[in-house]
Amino acid sequence: MSEALYPVPAALAADARITASTAAAMHALAASDPDTFWRQQAQRLDWITPFTKVDESSFNEADFGISWFADGQLNVSANCIDRHLATRGDQPAIIWEGDDPADSRVITYAQLHEEVCRFANVLKSHGVQRGDRVTLYLPMIPEAAFAMLACTRIGAVHSIVFAGFSPDSLASRIRDCDSRIVVTADEGLRGGKRVPLKANVDAALDHCSSVEKVIVVQRTGADVAMVAGRDLFYGPARDAAATDYAPQAMGAEDPLFILYTSGSTGTPKGVLHSTGGYLLWASMTHEHVFDYRPGEVYWCTADIGWVTGHSYVVYGPLANGATTLMFEGVPNYPDHSRFWQVCDKWNVSIFYTAPTALRALMREGDAYVQAASRASLRILGSVGEPINPEAWEWYHRIVGDGRCPIVDTWWQTETGGILIAPLPGATDLKPGSATLPLFGVHPLLVDAEGQELDGATEGNLCIAKSWPGQMRTVYGDHARFFQTYFTTYPGRYFTGDGARRDADGYYWITGRVDDVINVSGHRMGTAEVESALVAHAKVAEAAVVGMPHPIKGQGIYAYVTLNANEEPSDDLRKQLVAWVRNEIGPIATPDIIQFAPGLPKTRSGKIMRRILRKIAEGETGALGDISTLADPSVVEKLIADSQLAS
Ligand code: 6R9
């Protein structure tokens, strides 16, 4: 691993929002007097009723629970919009760049206020009330942000389902949170291709009896089927709606949104975030980590279907009165220069993307980057998976012309926002390291037995104490929340990641230690892909593991045992790939399917994934102890049939 050191650029060291001395003072206060520290930080939000309570969280079974600022009241949309109107009503809040470079829209804070109020009135007129769950299945269009903020204005809880998910995935998420309303679009548009969103919703609703209304935003104007009494177009409803809506006072601990994410077992979990703590965390971290300054254009390329889109396209930047750029398209359309053309077009100062996108662009050569000036860029960010030092160096040297610090931000859907990342004015950078914890964050490394490890070491990454942005529960299953995150190492939040800590205290995330894989920065449980495979009539059993992939970070390697009497064939392999795409969505497309007459199992019937992982990594010489297998001979067969060799 690269151990190069990139010191803080002199200009930033002097005038960043947080310099080394401010950072030291803030860390010291957060450590010595957390109550005062958090009381002060929380003043960055506008409270309708001031809080008196601060942190009342416990990770222990006896008094388990996460709670911050519990008796305070606030409204998220008022914090993201109304309070900015007096000073920056005419400043762009959202710059929307369409899939087609000729398509764009600039929405000022005053216009955002009007659009969100109209959307809130439309939702209200269709019966949405405080506490109701509203499912959003939308492309990256401004109406997605309007709908999110409209829910928060009413106090309804949104659940965004990534628009790349299949009808089945959408249906299970609608059912889990019992939504009565779905907001979608006729079609999405990405890289010039149309995505049939409304048709997907129709297919999903065959399996969801709870849904009474479907609101359809017309993005492409395609002719879509509309069910009388159930479906309506948003446009006419918006035009008829009133332009004002009083924000609902919400308790700090009231739910803000649900976002489904993959774990190591079972179905996706509905991660539930709170109103006060989440917004504080999104806002603080957006300002601190990106050194955001008023008037700057900030661009996070994430889709709103992922947590990064929630915290760093919408809530963090808007709470800070920033101008946030929302991009409908893809990095390679019309060509591989698109990101950098957009940076020039809108004078982007801060750019935040994922390593998988960088690796894909790096492969196309530097000329696409150099076709744009990128003179406005000041800070570059990375999120979603470990960034390999080669990609880091390329990002720094070519994209940033060696001028721009790279903030490698480690966090999770569960954490609400960034926990480990550099502060650009205070932290020297090491390519490949997310560096140091933010204020009030207490990471620790433990061994397999839960013993805390000191100094330079490697282990499983836990967090010792709560922070305001932490998830509050798994929707509808509080026991699962406790069980999943707080029982592996009692009294600690277990992240599921492994990490190394070097002699300077810098953290190097090594990846998931559980059965979760990270494909192009998208989290997926291997169990989800397995259950899709075994749902196929010809499949008896399946085991899925991650494999190294040059662009995606990890690819999906599936071992499939067919039913007796079924013959393996290339045709069947193609069918199974298409089947999984259809069951879950294109992000779950298996890269390799290996037909396996037998899987390596222990005598108790547990599949030894360790062995399957090694074979998928091409490391067949280092399989370790296989003596506990019920039938060790299956391993030779698996190696001989390995799809990597072919
Ligand atoms: C924000 C987000 C979370 C998992 C996490 C880890 C990986 C995210 C990372 C990173 C190394 C980084 N991850 N950021 N690994 N360096 N900077 O991605 O949330 O989709 O829930 O994924 O992603 O493995 O545990 P989510």
GROMACS .gro file of C-alpha atoms in nm, residues 191-585:
model
  395
  191GLY     CA    1  -2.739   0.757  -2.104
  192GLY     CA    2  -3.005   0.812  -2.372
  193LYS     CA    3  -3.194   0.499  -2.265
  194ARG     CA    4  -3.544   0.497  -2.125
  195VAL     CA    5  -3.632   0.312  -1.805
  196PRO     CA    6  -4.000   0.205  -1.775
  197LEU     CA    7  -4.064   0.322  -1.419
  198LYS     CA    8  -4.442   0.344  -1.430
  199ALA     CA    9  -4.467  -0.001  -1.589
  200ASN     CA   10  -4.242  -0.134  -1.311
  201VAL     CA   11  -4.471   0.020  -1.050
  202ASP     CA   12  -4.773  -0.138  -1.216
  203ALA     CA   13  -4.603  -0.478  -1.203
  204ALA     CA   14  -4.503  -0.426  -0.839
  205LEU     CA   15  -4.854  -0.326  -0.737
  206ASP     CA   16  -4.991  -0.660  -0.850
  207HIS     CA   17  -4.834  -0.780  -0.525
  208CYS     CA   18  -4.913  -0.485  -0.294
  209SER     CA   19  -5.261  -0.432  -0.170
  210SER     CA   20  -5.173  -0.134   0.051
  211VAL     CA   21  -5.123   0.119  -0.229
  212GLU     CA   22  -5.418   0.349  -0.297
  213LYS     CA   23  -5.257   0.625  -0.503
  214VAL     CA   24  -4.979   0.646  -0.759
  215ILE     CA   25  -4.858   0.995  -0.848
  216VAL     CA   26  -4.679   1.002  -1.183
  217VAL     CA   27  -4.434   1.277  -1.276
  218GLN     CA   28  -4.413   1.314  -1.652
  219ARG     CA   29  -4.045   1.307  -1.734
  220THR     CA   30  -4.044   1.188  -2.096
  221GLY     CA   31  -4.414   1.225  -2.179
  222ALA     CA   32  -4.432   0.859  -2.279
  223ASP     CA   33  -4.773   0.707  -2.317
  224VAL     CA   34  -4.820   0.506  -1.996
  225ALA     CA   35  -5.115   0.305  -1.871
  226MET     CA   36  -5.309   0.483  -1.596
  227VAL     CA   37  -5.543   0.300  -1.361
  228ALA     CA   38  -5.858   0.506  -1.310
  229GLY     CA   39  -5.908   0.612  -0.948
  230ARG     CA   40  -5.557   0.502  -0.849
  231ASP     CA   41  -5.312   0.686  -1.076
  232LEU     CA   42  -5.279   1.057  -1.144
  233PHE     CA   43  -5.031   1.281  -1.322
  234TYR     CA   44  -4.838   1.519  -1.101
  235GLY     CA   45  -4.828   1.816  -1.345
  236PRO     CA   46  -5.196   1.919  -1.337
  237ALA     CA   47  -5.218   1.851  -0.962
  238ARG     CA   48  -4.912   2.070  -0.903
  239ASP     CA   49  -5.056   2.353  -1.112
  240ALA     CA   50  -5.377   2.349  -0.911
  241ALA     CA   51  -5.205   2.330  -0.570
  242ALA     CA   52  -5.153   2.621  -0.332
  243THR     CA   53  -4.800   2.765  -0.310
  244ASP     CA   54  -4.773   2.773   0.065
  245TYR     CA   55  -4.775   2.502   0.328
  246ALA     CA   56  -4.689   2.555   0.695
  247PRO     CA   57  -4.409   2.323   0.810
  248GLN     CA   58  -4.514   2.070   1.073
  249ALA     CA   59  -4.328   2.085   1.406
  250MET     CA   60  -4.166   1.743   1.450
  251GLY     CA   61  -3.993   1.589   1.748
  252ALA     CA   62  -3.618   1.548   1.703
  253GLU     CA   63  -3.662   1.173   1.745
  254ASP     CA   64  -3.954   1.145   1.501
  255PRO     CA   65  -3.870   0.933   1.197
  256LEU     CA   66  -3.747   1.123   0.890
  257PHE     CA   67  -3.699   0.848   0.635
  258ILE     CA   68  -3.657   0.477   0.578
  259LEU     CA   69  -3.394   0.349   0.337
  260TYR     CA   70  -3.361  -0.022   0.265
  261THR     CA   71  -3.012  -0.165   0.267
  262SER     CA   72  -2.857  -0.508   0.242
  263GLY     CA   73  -2.720  -0.704   0.530
  264SER     CA   74  -2.555  -1.040   0.565
  265THR     CA   75  -2.879  -1.227   0.625
  266GLY     CA   76  -3.236  -1.224   0.511
  267THR     CA   77  -3.426  -0.952   0.336
  268PRO     CA   78  -3.310  -0.590   0.311
  269LYS     CA   79  -3.353  -0.391   0.631
  270GLY     CA   80  -3.544  -0.064   0.653
  271VAL     CA   81  -3.284   0.165   0.807
  272LEU     CA   82  -3.473   0.437   0.991
  273HIS     CA   83  -3.325   0.782   1.047
  274SER     CA   84  -3.442   1.054   1.282
  275THR     CA   85  -3.532   1.417   1.223
  276GLY     CA   86  -3.295   1.614   1.447
  277GLY     CA   87  -2.983   1.404   1.484
  278TYR     CA   88  -2.971   1.303   1.119
  279LEU     CA   89  -3.010   1.657   0.987
  280LEU     CA   90  -2.747   1.788   1.227
  281TRP     CA   91  -2.503   1.519   1.115
  282ALA     CA   92  -2.568   1.568   0.741
  283SER     CA   93  -2.525   1.942   0.776
  284MET     CA   94  -2.215   1.942   1.001
  285THR     CA   95  -2.029   1.685   0.797
  286HIS     CA   96  -2.115   1.848   0.465
  287GLU     CA   97  -1.964   2.176   0.583
  288HIS     CA   98  -1.665   2.030   0.768
  289VAL     CA   99  -1.550   1.761   0.527
  290PHE     CA  100  -1.603   1.957   0.205
  291ASP     CA  101  -1.499   2.292   0.354
  292TYR     CA  102  -1.818   2.427   0.200
  293ARG     CA  103  -1.826   2.805   0.155
  294PRO     CA  104  -2.133   3.014   0.073
  295GLY     CA  105  -2.192   3.067  -0.298
  296GLU     CA  106  -1.998   2.761  -0.412
  297VAL     CA  107  -2.145   2.502  -0.646
  298TYR     CA  108  -2.119   2.157  -0.494
  299TRP     CA  109  -2.178   1.834  -0.686
  300CYS     CA  110  -2.230   1.487  -0.546
  301THR     CA  111  -2.288   1.238  -0.830
  302ALA     CA  112  -2.478   0.982  -0.618
  303ASP     CA  113  -2.833   0.879  -0.697
  304ILE     CA  114  -3.098   0.976  -0.442
  305GLY     CA  115  -3.182   0.606  -0.422
  306TRP     CA  116  -2.871   0.557  -0.207
  307VAL     CA  117  -2.789   0.712   0.128
  308THR     CA  118  -2.519   0.932  -0.027
  309GLY     CA  119  -2.789   1.097  -0.239
  310HIS     CA  120  -3.002   1.157   0.071
  311SER     CA  121  -2.729   1.310   0.288
  312TYR     CA  122  -2.504   1.478   0.032
  313VAL     CA  123  -2.724   1.567  -0.266
  314VAL     CA  124  -3.024   1.687  -0.067
  315TYR     CA  125  -3.022   1.723   0.312
  316GLY     CA  126  -2.666   1.828   0.403
  317PRO     CA  127  -2.613   2.087   0.128
  318LEU     CA  128  -2.962   2.237   0.148
  319ALA     CA  129  -2.948   2.262   0.528
  320ASN     CA  130  -2.630   2.465   0.471
  321GLY     CA  131  -2.787   2.693   0.209
  322ALA     CA  132  -2.555   2.552  -0.057
  323THR     CA  133  -2.605   2.522  -0.431
  324THR     CA  134  -2.630   2.150  -0.498
  325LEU     CA  135  -2.598   2.003  -0.846
  326MET     CA  136  -2.824   1.713  -0.932
  327PHE     CA  137  -2.726   1.500  -1.231
  328GLU     CA  138  -2.968   1.279  -1.417
  329GLY     CA  139  -2.716   1.113  -1.647
  330VAL     CA  140  -2.416   0.882  -1.646
  331PRO     CA  141  -2.039   0.949  -1.667
  332ASN     CA  142  -1.997   0.813  -2.021
  333TYR     CA  143  -2.279   0.987  -2.206
  334PRO     CA  144  -2.256   1.152  -2.456
  335ASP     CA  145  -1.889   1.065  -2.396
  336HIS     CA  146  -1.637   1.003  -2.119
  337SER     CA  147  -1.577   1.376  -2.073
  338ARG     CA  148  -1.924   1.441  -1.932
  339PHE     CA  149  -1.833   1.485  -1.562
  340TRP     CA  150  -1.563   1.738  -1.644
  341GLN     CA  151  -1.777   1.922  -1.898
  342VAL     CA  152  -2.044   1.960  -1.631
  343CYS     CA  153  -1.783   2.091  -1.385
  344ASP     CA  154  -1.685   2.361  -1.636
  345LYS     CA  155  -2.043   2.440  -1.736
  346TRP     CA  156  -2.158   2.512  -1.380
  347ASN     CA  157  -1.831   2.615  -1.215
  348VAL     CA  158  -1.830   2.326  -0.973
  349SER     CA  159  -1.598   2.383  -0.673
  350ILE     CA  160  -1.653   2.057  -0.487
  351PHE     CA  161  -1.695   1.724  -0.663
  352TYR     CA  162  -1.787   1.401  -0.481
  353THR     CA  163  -1.804   1.063  -0.657
  354ALA     CA  164  -1.731   0.690  -0.620
  355PRO     CA  165  -1.409   0.498  -0.694
  356THR     CA  166  -1.589   0.271  -0.941
  357ALA     CA  167  -1.671   0.572  -1.162
  358LEU     CA  168  -1.313   0.695  -1.135
  359ARG     CA  169  -1.167   0.358  -1.233
  360ALA     CA  170  -1.398   0.335  -1.534
  361LEU     CA  171  -1.298   0.686  -1.648
  362MET     CA  172  -0.929   0.632  -1.578
  363ARG     CA  173  -0.931   0.342  -1.820
  364GLU     CA  174  -1.049   0.569  -2.102
  365GLY     CA  175  -0.738   0.786  -2.084
  366ASP     CA  176  -0.655   1.138  -1.967
  367ALA     CA  177  -0.761   1.322  -2.284
  368TYR     CA  178  -1.129   1.317  -2.179
  369VAL     CA  179  -1.039   1.488  -1.854
  370GLN     CA  180  -0.803   1.734  -2.017
  371ALA     CA  181  -1.073   1.834  -2.268
  372ALA     CA  182  -1.222   2.039  -1.983
  373SER     CA  183  -1.048   2.311  -1.779
  374ARG     CA  184  -1.170   2.199  -1.433
  375ALA     CA  185  -1.034   2.533  -1.313
  376SER     CA  186  -1.323   2.578  -1.067
  377LEU     CA  187  -1.250   2.255  -0.877
  378ARG     CA  188  -1.120   2.298  -0.523
  379ILE     CA  189  -1.203   1.982  -0.327
  380LEU     CA  190  -1.253   1.624  -0.453
  381GLY     CA  191  -1.435   1.353  -0.260
  382SER     CA  192  -1.465   0.974  -0.273
  383VAL     CA  193  -1.722   0.741  -0.117
  384GLY     CA  194  -1.870   0.394  -0.134
  385GLU     CA  195  -1.573   0.160  -0.117
  386PRO     CA  196  -1.201   0.168  -0.053
  387ILE     CA  197  -1.027   0.379  -0.316
  388ASN     CA  198  -0.718   0.206  -0.446
  389PRO     CA  199  -0.405   0.425  -0.436
  390GLU     CA  200  -0.371   0.417  -0.820
  391ALA     CA  201  -0.718   0.564  -0.865
  392TRP     CA  202  -0.650   0.812  -0.582
  393GLU     CA  203  -0.330   0.932  -0.746
  394TRP     CA  204  -0.503   0.966  -1.084
  395TYR     CA  205  -0.792   1.161  -0.928
  396HIS     CA  206  -0.544   1.390  -0.757
  397ARG     CA  207  -0.295   1.437  -1.038
  398ILE     CA  208  -0.516   1.435  -1.349
  399VAL     CA  209  -0.862   1.543  -1.236
  400GLY     CA  210  -0.742   1.786  -0.968
  401ASP     CA  211  -0.422   1.891  -1.148
  402GLY     CA  212  -0.242   1.821  -0.822
  403ARG     CA  213  -0.417   2.119  -0.656
  404CYS     CA  214  -0.720   1.967  -0.487
  405PRO     CA  215  -0.725   1.768  -0.164
  406ILE     CA  216  -0.912   1.438  -0.186
  407VAL     CA  217  -1.147   1.359   0.097
  408ASP     CA  218  -1.195   0.982   0.118
  409THR     CA  219  -1.511   0.954   0.326
  410TRP     CA  220  -1.596   0.635   0.513
  411TRP     CA  221  -1.953   0.585   0.630
  412GLN     CA  222  -2.262   0.368   0.586
  413THR     CA  223  -2.637   0.388   0.535
  414GLU     CA  224  -2.660   0.315   0.907
  415THR     CA  225  -2.434   0.603   1.012
  416GLY     CA  226  -2.641   0.870   0.835
  417GLY     CA  227  -2.332   1.060   0.730
  418ILE     CA  228  -1.954   1.058   0.720
  419LEU     CA  229  -1.771   0.926   1.028
  420ILE     CA  230  -1.410   0.891   0.914
  421ALA     CA  231  -1.261   1.141   0.668
  422PRO     CA  232  -0.998   1.412   0.637
  423LEU     CA  233  -1.074   1.776   0.705
  424PRO     CA  234  -0.919   1.942   0.399
  425GLY     CA  235  -0.769   2.232   0.598
  426ALA     CA  236  -0.636   2.020   0.882
  427THR     CA  237  -0.555   1.662   0.778
  428ASP     CA  238  -0.254   1.547   0.575
  429LEU     CA  239  -0.363   1.286   0.322
  430LYS     CA  240  -0.244   0.932   0.253
  431PRO     CA  241  -0.378   0.779  -0.069
  432GLY     CA  242  -0.611   0.492   0.019
  433SER     CA  243  -0.677   0.597   0.378
  434ALA     CA  244  -1.000   0.758   0.501
  435THR     CA  245  -0.766   0.909   0.764
  436LEU     CA  246  -0.916   1.013   1.099
  437PRO     CA  247  -1.252   1.015   1.280
  438LEU     CA  248  -1.462   1.332   1.280
  439PHE     CA  249  -1.550   1.520   1.599
  440GLY     CA  250  -1.717   1.306   1.861
  441VAL     CA  251  -1.668   0.980   1.667
  442HIS     CA  252  -1.501   0.698   1.862
  443PRO     CA  253  -1.385   0.414   1.636
  444LEU     CA  254  -1.209   0.112   1.780
  445LEU     CA  255  -1.065  -0.209   1.641
  446VAL     CA  256  -1.135  -0.543   1.803
  447ASP     CA  257  -1.018  -0.897   1.741
  448ALA     CA  258  -1.254  -1.187   1.672
  449GLU     CA  259  -1.317  -1.227   2.046
  450GLY     CA  260  -1.405  -0.861   2.090
  451GLN     CA  261  -1.079  -0.765   2.265
  452GLU     CA  262  -0.993  -0.403   2.191
  453LEU     CA  263  -0.664  -0.370   2.002
  454ASP     CA  264  -0.431  -0.079   2.071
  455GLY     CA  265  -0.195   0.121   1.853
  456ALA     CA  266  -0.101   0.026   1.499
  457THR     CA  267  -0.304  -0.287   1.430
  458GLU     CA  268  -0.574  -0.448   1.220
  459GLY     CA  269  -0.917  -0.571   1.326
  460ASN     CA  270  -1.292  -0.536   1.306
  461LEU     CA  271  -1.417  -0.180   1.305
  462CYS     CA  272  -1.660  -0.086   1.582
  463ILE     CA  273  -1.782   0.249   1.714
  464ALA     CA  274  -1.781   0.291   2.090
  465LYS     CA  275  -2.037   0.568   2.143
  466SER     CA  276  -2.344   0.702   1.967
  467TRP     CA  277  -2.333   1.006   1.737
  468PRO     CA  278  -2.638   1.211   1.636
  469GLY     CA  279  -2.666   1.074   1.280
  470GLN     CA  280  -2.685   0.710   1.384
  471MET     CA  281  -2.984   0.505   1.262
  472ARG     CA  282  -3.253   0.461   1.526
  473THR     CA  283  -3.401   0.126   1.439
  474VAL     CA  284  -3.479  -0.125   1.168
  475TYR     CA  285  -3.829  -0.026   1.060
  476GLY     CA  286  -4.078  -0.256   1.227
  477ASP     CA  287  -3.811  -0.474   1.388
  478HIS     CA  288  -3.627  -0.313   1.678
  479ALA     CA  289  -3.502  -0.651   1.797
  480ARG     CA  290  -3.331  -0.704   1.461
  481PHE     CA  291  -3.160  -0.364   1.498
  482PHE     CA  292  -3.010  -0.463   1.832
  483GLN     CA  293  -2.929  -0.815   1.716
  484THR     CA  294  -2.760  -0.706   1.391
  485TYR     CA  295  -2.533  -0.433   1.519
  486PHE     CA  296  -2.485  -0.464   1.895
  487THR     CA  297  -2.456  -0.833   1.981
  488THR     CA  298  -2.143  -0.939   1.790
  489TYR     CA  299  -1.936  -0.722   2.026
  490PRO     CA  300  -2.164  -0.634   2.318
  491GLY     CA  301  -2.176  -0.265   2.407
  492ARG     CA  302  -2.037  -0.160   2.069
  493TYR     CA  303  -2.178  -0.077   1.728
  494PHE     CA  304  -2.023  -0.323   1.482
  495THR     CA  305  -1.985  -0.179   1.132
  496GLY     CA  306  -1.929  -0.505   0.943
  497ASP     CA  307  -1.604  -0.361   0.806
  498GLY     CA  308  -1.244  -0.457   0.872
  499ALA     CA  309  -0.979  -0.188   0.906
  500ARG     CA  310  -0.612  -0.129   0.970
  501ARG     CA  311  -0.487   0.155   1.190
  502ASP     CA  312  -0.135   0.283   1.124
  503ALA     CA  313   0.115   0.445   1.358
  504ASP     CA  314  -0.034   0.791   1.291
  505GLY     CA  315  -0.378   0.667   1.393
  506TYR     CA  316  -0.501   0.672   1.031
  507TYR     CA  317  -0.772   0.422   0.936
  508TRP     CA  318  -0.746   0.210   0.621
  509ILE     CA  319  -1.076   0.034   0.557
  510THR     CA  320  -1.010  -0.313   0.418
  511GLY     CA  321  -1.370  -0.401   0.324
  512ARG     CA  322  -1.658  -0.602   0.459
  513VAL     CA  323  -1.588  -0.893   0.687
  514ASP     CA  324  -1.944  -1.026   0.660
  515ASP     CA  325  -2.141  -1.169   0.368
  516VAL     CA  326  -2.201  -0.832   0.214
  517ILE     CA  327  -2.040  -0.743  -0.117
  518ASN     CA  328  -1.982  -0.401  -0.262
  519VAL     CA  329  -2.042  -0.386  -0.636
  520SER     CA  330  -1.966  -0.047  -0.787
  521GLY     CA  331  -2.022   0.104  -0.444
  522HIS     CA  332  -2.364  -0.061  -0.414
  523ARG     CA  333  -2.419  -0.285  -0.120
  524MET     CA  334  -2.561  -0.627  -0.173
  525GLY     CA  335  -2.614  -0.923   0.052
  526THR     CA  336  -2.489  -1.243  -0.105
  527ALA     CA  337  -2.801  -1.404   0.043
  528GLU     CA  338  -3.024  -1.186  -0.175
  529VAL     CA  339  -2.855  -1.300  -0.495
  530GLU     CA  340  -2.862  -1.661  -0.375
  531SER     CA  341  -3.232  -1.651  -0.303
  532ALA     CA  342  -3.298  -1.504  -0.647
  533LEU     CA  343  -3.101  -1.789  -0.805
  534VAL     CA  344  -3.269  -2.067  -0.612
  535ALA     CA  345  -3.607  -1.921  -0.709
  536HIS     CA  346  -3.530  -2.040  -1.064
  537ALA     CA  347  -3.699  -2.370  -1.147
  538LYS     CA  348  -3.378  -2.542  -1.257
  539VAL     CA  349  -3.160  -2.439  -0.963
  540ALA     CA  350  -3.119  -2.656  -0.656
  541GLU     CA  351  -2.866  -2.453  -0.462
  542ALA     CA  352  -2.652  -2.144  -0.501
  543ALA     CA  353  -2.364  -1.980  -0.319
  544VAL     CA  354  -2.256  -1.628  -0.406
  545VAL     CA  355  -1.929  -1.454  -0.318
  546GLY     CA  356  -1.747  -1.138  -0.420
  547MET     CA  357  -1.455  -1.149  -0.661
  548PRO     CA  358  -1.200  -0.880  -0.743
  549HIS     CA  359  -1.314  -0.668  -1.038
  550PRO     CA  360  -1.100  -0.398  -1.200
  551ILE     CA  361  -1.382  -0.144  -1.243
  552LYS     CA  362  -1.660  -0.244  -1.005
  553GLY     CA  363  -1.428  -0.311  -0.711
  554GLN     CA  364  -1.610  -0.636  -0.650
  555GLY     CA  365  -1.795  -0.850  -0.898
  556ILE     CA  366  -2.052  -1.123  -0.830
  557TYR     CA  367  -1.935  -1.484  -0.858
  558ALA     CA  368  -2.215  -1.740  -0.829
  559TYR     CA  369  -2.175  -2.113  -0.780
  560VAL     CA  370  -2.491  -2.288  -0.893
  561THR     CA  371  -2.597  -2.648  -0.837
  562LEU     CA  372  -2.868  -2.754  -1.079
  563ASN     CA  373  -3.155  -2.987  -1.007
  564ALA     CA  374  -3.097  -3.351  -1.096
  565ASN     CA  375  -3.172  -3.410  -1.466
  566GLU     CA  376  -3.074  -3.052  -1.560
  567GLU     CA  377  -2.775  -3.010  -1.789
  568PRO     CA  378  -2.539  -2.713  -1.757
  569SER     CA  379  -2.511  -2.506  -2.075
  570ASP     CA  380  -2.403  -2.161  -2.188
  571ASP     CA  381  -2.761  -2.092  -2.274
  572LEU     CA  382  -2.876  -2.174  -1.922
  573ARG     CA  383  -2.596  -1.958  -1.784
  574LYS     CA  384  -2.730  -1.663  -1.986
  575GLN     CA  385  -3.082  -1.738  -1.870
  576LEU     CA  386  -2.973  -1.733  -1.507
  577VAL     CA  387  -2.792  -1.401  -1.549
  578ALA     CA  388  -3.105  -1.249  -1.704
  579TRP     CA  389  -3.317  -1.406  -1.430
  580VAL     CA  390  -3.121  -1.240  -1.149
  581ARG     CA  391  -3.127  -0.902  -1.326
  582ASN     CA  392  -3.499  -0.936  -1.353
  583GLU     CA  393  -3.550  -1.050  -0.992
  584ILE     CA  394  -3.335  -0.785  -0.824
  585GLY     CA  395  -3.220  -0.533  -1.084
   0.00000   0.00000   0.00000
